[in-house]
Amino acid sequence: WQIAALDMNSDSRFLQYAPAGFDVSFQEILPTLLAGGTVVSREPADRRDFPALVRRVADTEVTHLYLPVAALRPFVQTARSRQILLSALRHLCVSGEQLLVDDEIRAFFAAHPHCALINHYGPTETNAATTRRLAADDPPWPHHVPIGLPLPNVATYVVDVTGQIGRASCRERV
């Protein structure tokens, strides 16, 4: 599903941001290799050194990047403040906690209309069972981004306060 959803192919260059022992690293490495793309390594310090990270993404022409939500804002602030255009970046995926979009994030993506913001919500909680894609040509992005739609061949259940289970189909937003 990820290869198709992120238009991955032999030209894809996915930066491995997550440590190799973390579950998200499999989403960075495996689909990239299966699509015939390139996994771009990073220096361990680059996880917290946003100027170095932004420079690495620019210099190595990364097309796909997966960041925790907590790293999104410092990443886009650094790129904007240093006026670094990430012209190869096509998909920036985030997860780990609720995605809140503010003017800084909107401004970054306005300057990068070729790049979509993908909310994978909490893969630790849901193993990336839902996703929501925000593209530049979408209506104004909401501040509180919905967790999205269930992935293909996935059923998502929502439990109410009484413990009753409702089922969301792949056509319904959760």
PDB file of N, CA, C and O in Angstrom, residues 2 5 21 35 46 48 59 69-70 85 92 95 98 102 109 117 126 144 150 161 170:
ATOM      1  N   GLN A   2       1.978   1.231   0.707  1.00  0.00           N
ATOM      2  CA  GLN A   2       2.796   2.433   0.793  1.00  0.00           C
ATOM      3  C   GLN A   2       3.468   2.748  -0.534  1.00  0.00           C
ATOM      4  O   GLN A   2       3.566   3.914  -0.912  1.00  0.00           O
ATOM      5  N   ALA A   5       0.663   4.320  -2.533  1.00  0.00           N
ATOM      6  CA  ALA A   5       0.174   5.576  -1.962  1.00  0.00           C
ATOM      7  C   ALA A   5       1.192   6.707  -2.077  1.00  0.00           C
ATOM      8  O   ALA A   5       0.821   7.872  -2.220  1.00  0.00           O
ATOM      9  N   GLY A  21      16.064   0.196  14.883  1.00  0.00           N
ATOM     10  CA  GLY A  21      15.282  -0.660  15.758  1.00  0.00           C
ATOM     11  C   GLY A  21      13.856  -0.183  15.977  1.00  0.00           C
ATOM     12  O   GLY A  21      13.084  -0.843  16.663  1.00  0.00           O
ATOM     13  N   ALA A  35      10.565  -1.057  -4.119  1.00  0.00           N
ATOM     14  CA  ALA A  35      10.261  -0.230  -5.287  1.00  0.00           C
ATOM     15  C   ALA A  35      11.496   0.011  -6.150  1.00  0.00           C
ATOM     16  O   ALA A  35      11.401   0.627  -7.203  1.00  0.00           O
ATOM     17  N   ASP A  46      22.008  14.085  13.190  1.00  0.00           N
ATOM     18  CA  ASP A  46      21.070  14.813  12.331  1.00  0.00           C
ATOM     19  C   ASP A  46      19.629  14.697  12.800  1.00  0.00           C
ATOM     20  O   ASP A  46      18.780  15.465  12.368  1.00  0.00           O
ATOM     21  N   ARG A  48      18.471  15.517  15.562  1.00  0.00           N
ATOM     22  CA  ARG A  48      18.136  16.697  16.379  1.00  0.00           C
ATOM     23  C   ARG A  48      18.767  17.978  15.840  1.00  0.00           C
ATOM     24  O   ARG A  48      18.454  19.063  16.305  1.00  0.00           O
ATOM     25  N   ASP A  59      20.664  18.234  -0.187  1.00  0.00           N
ATOM     26  CA  ASP A  59      21.862  17.805  -0.917  1.00  0.00           C
ATOM     27  C   ASP A  59      21.727  16.422  -1.549  1.00  0.00           C
ATOM     28  O   ASP A  59      22.317  16.153  -2.593  1.00  0.00           O
ATOM     29  N   VAL A  69       5.704  13.858  14.384  1.00  0.00           N
ATOM     30  CA  VAL A  69       5.017  15.150  14.367  1.00  0.00           C
ATOM     31  C   VAL A  69       5.843  16.198  15.116  1.00  0.00           C
ATOM     32  O   VAL A  69       5.938  17.345  14.679  1.00  0.00           O
ATOM     33  N   ALA A  70       6.463  15.819  16.214  1.00  0.00           N
ATOM     34  CA  ALA A  70       7.248  16.767  17.017  1.00  0.00           C
ATOM     35  C   ALA A  70       8.430  17.357  16.244  1.00  0.00           C
ATOM     36  O   ALA A  70       8.907  18.442  16.575  1.00  0.00           O
ATOM     37  N   LEU A  85      15.084  25.473  -0.460  1.00  0.00           N
ATOM     38  CA  LEU A  85      13.988  24.861  -1.198  1.00  0.00           C
ATOM     39  C   LEU A  85      14.306  23.383  -1.384  1.00  0.00           C
ATOM     40  O   LEU A  85      15.370  23.027  -1.882  1.00  0.00           O
ATOM     41  N   LEU A  92       6.088  14.088   2.539  1.00  0.00           N
ATOM     42  CA  LEU A  92       6.592  14.214   3.891  1.00  0.00           C
ATOM     43  C   LEU A  92       5.536  13.576   4.787  1.00  0.00           C
ATOM     44  O   LEU A  92       4.427  14.107   4.921  1.00  0.00           O
ATOM     45  N   SER A  95       3.908  11.055  11.879  1.00  0.00           N
ATOM     46  CA  SER A  95       3.137  10.181  12.764  1.00  0.00           C
ATOM     47  C   SER A  95       3.612  10.383  14.191  1.00  0.00           C
ATOM     48  O   SER A  95       4.538  11.130  14.449  1.00  0.00           O
ATOM     49  N   GLN A  98      -1.048  13.603  17.448  1.00  0.00           N
ATOM     50  CA  GLN A  98      -1.998  14.372  16.654  1.00  0.00           C
ATOM     51  C   GLN A  98      -1.282  15.437  15.837  1.00  0.00           C
ATOM     52  O   GLN A  98      -0.444  16.175  16.355  1.00  0.00           O
ATOM     53  N   ASP A 102      -0.299  24.613  11.452  1.00  0.00           N
ATOM     54  CA  ASP A 102      -0.332  26.044  11.733  1.00  0.00           C
ATOM     55  C   ASP A 102       0.151  26.807  10.497  1.00  0.00           C
ATOM     56  O   ASP A 102       0.451  26.215   9.462  1.00  0.00           O
ATOM     57  N   PHE A 109       4.534  24.322   2.932  1.00  0.00           N
ATOM     58  CA  PHE A 109       3.948  23.532   1.850  1.00  0.00           C
ATOM     59  C   PHE A 109       3.464  24.412   0.699  1.00  0.00           C
ATOM     60  O   PHE A 109       3.456  23.965  -0.447  1.00  0.00           O
ATOM     61  N   LEU A 117       1.730  16.426   2.349  1.00  0.00           N
ATOM     62  CA  LEU A 117       1.892  16.098   3.769  1.00  0.00           C
ATOM     63  C   LEU A 117       0.968  14.914   4.047  1.00  0.00           C
ATOM     64  O   LEU A 117      -0.230  14.984   3.795  1.00  0.00           O
ATOM     65  N   THR A 126      -1.696   2.163  16.139  1.00  0.00           N
ATOM     66  CA  THR A 126      -2.542   1.579  15.109  1.00  0.00           C
ATOM     67  C   THR A 126      -1.791   0.837  14.021  1.00  0.00           C
ATOM     68  O   THR A 126      -2.397   0.317  13.108  1.00  0.00           O
ATOM     69  N   HIS A 144      -6.721  21.012  13.032  1.00  0.00           N
ATOM     70  CA  HIS A 144      -6.742  19.639  13.548  1.00  0.00           C
ATOM     71  C   HIS A 144      -6.949  18.690  12.369  1.00  0.00           C
ATOM     72  O   HIS A 144      -8.052  18.618  11.832  1.00  0.00           O
ATOM     73  N   PRO A 150      -9.138   4.402   6.612  1.00  0.00           N
ATOM     74  CA  PRO A 150      -8.429   3.126   6.767  1.00  0.00           C
ATOM     75  C   PRO A 150      -7.686   2.784   5.477  1.00  0.00           C
ATOM     76  O   PRO A 150      -8.134   3.120   4.384  1.00  0.00           O
ATOM     77  N   VAL A 161     -18.051   5.382  24.424  1.00  0.00           N
ATOM     78  CA  VAL A 161     -17.859   5.329  25.879  1.00  0.00           C
ATOM     79  C   VAL A 161     -18.539   4.137  26.527  1.00  0.00           C
ATOM     80  O   VAL A 161     -18.170   3.732  27.624  1.00  0.00           O
ATOM     81  N   CYS A 170     -13.473   1.845   4.313  1.00  0.00           N
ATOM     82  CA  CYS A 170     -12.394   2.594   3.660  1.00  0.00           C
ATOM     83  C   CYS A 170     -12.906   3.851   2.972  1.00  0.00           C
ATOM     84  O   CYS A 170     -12.129   4.640   2.487  1.00  0.00           O
TER      85      CYS A 170
END
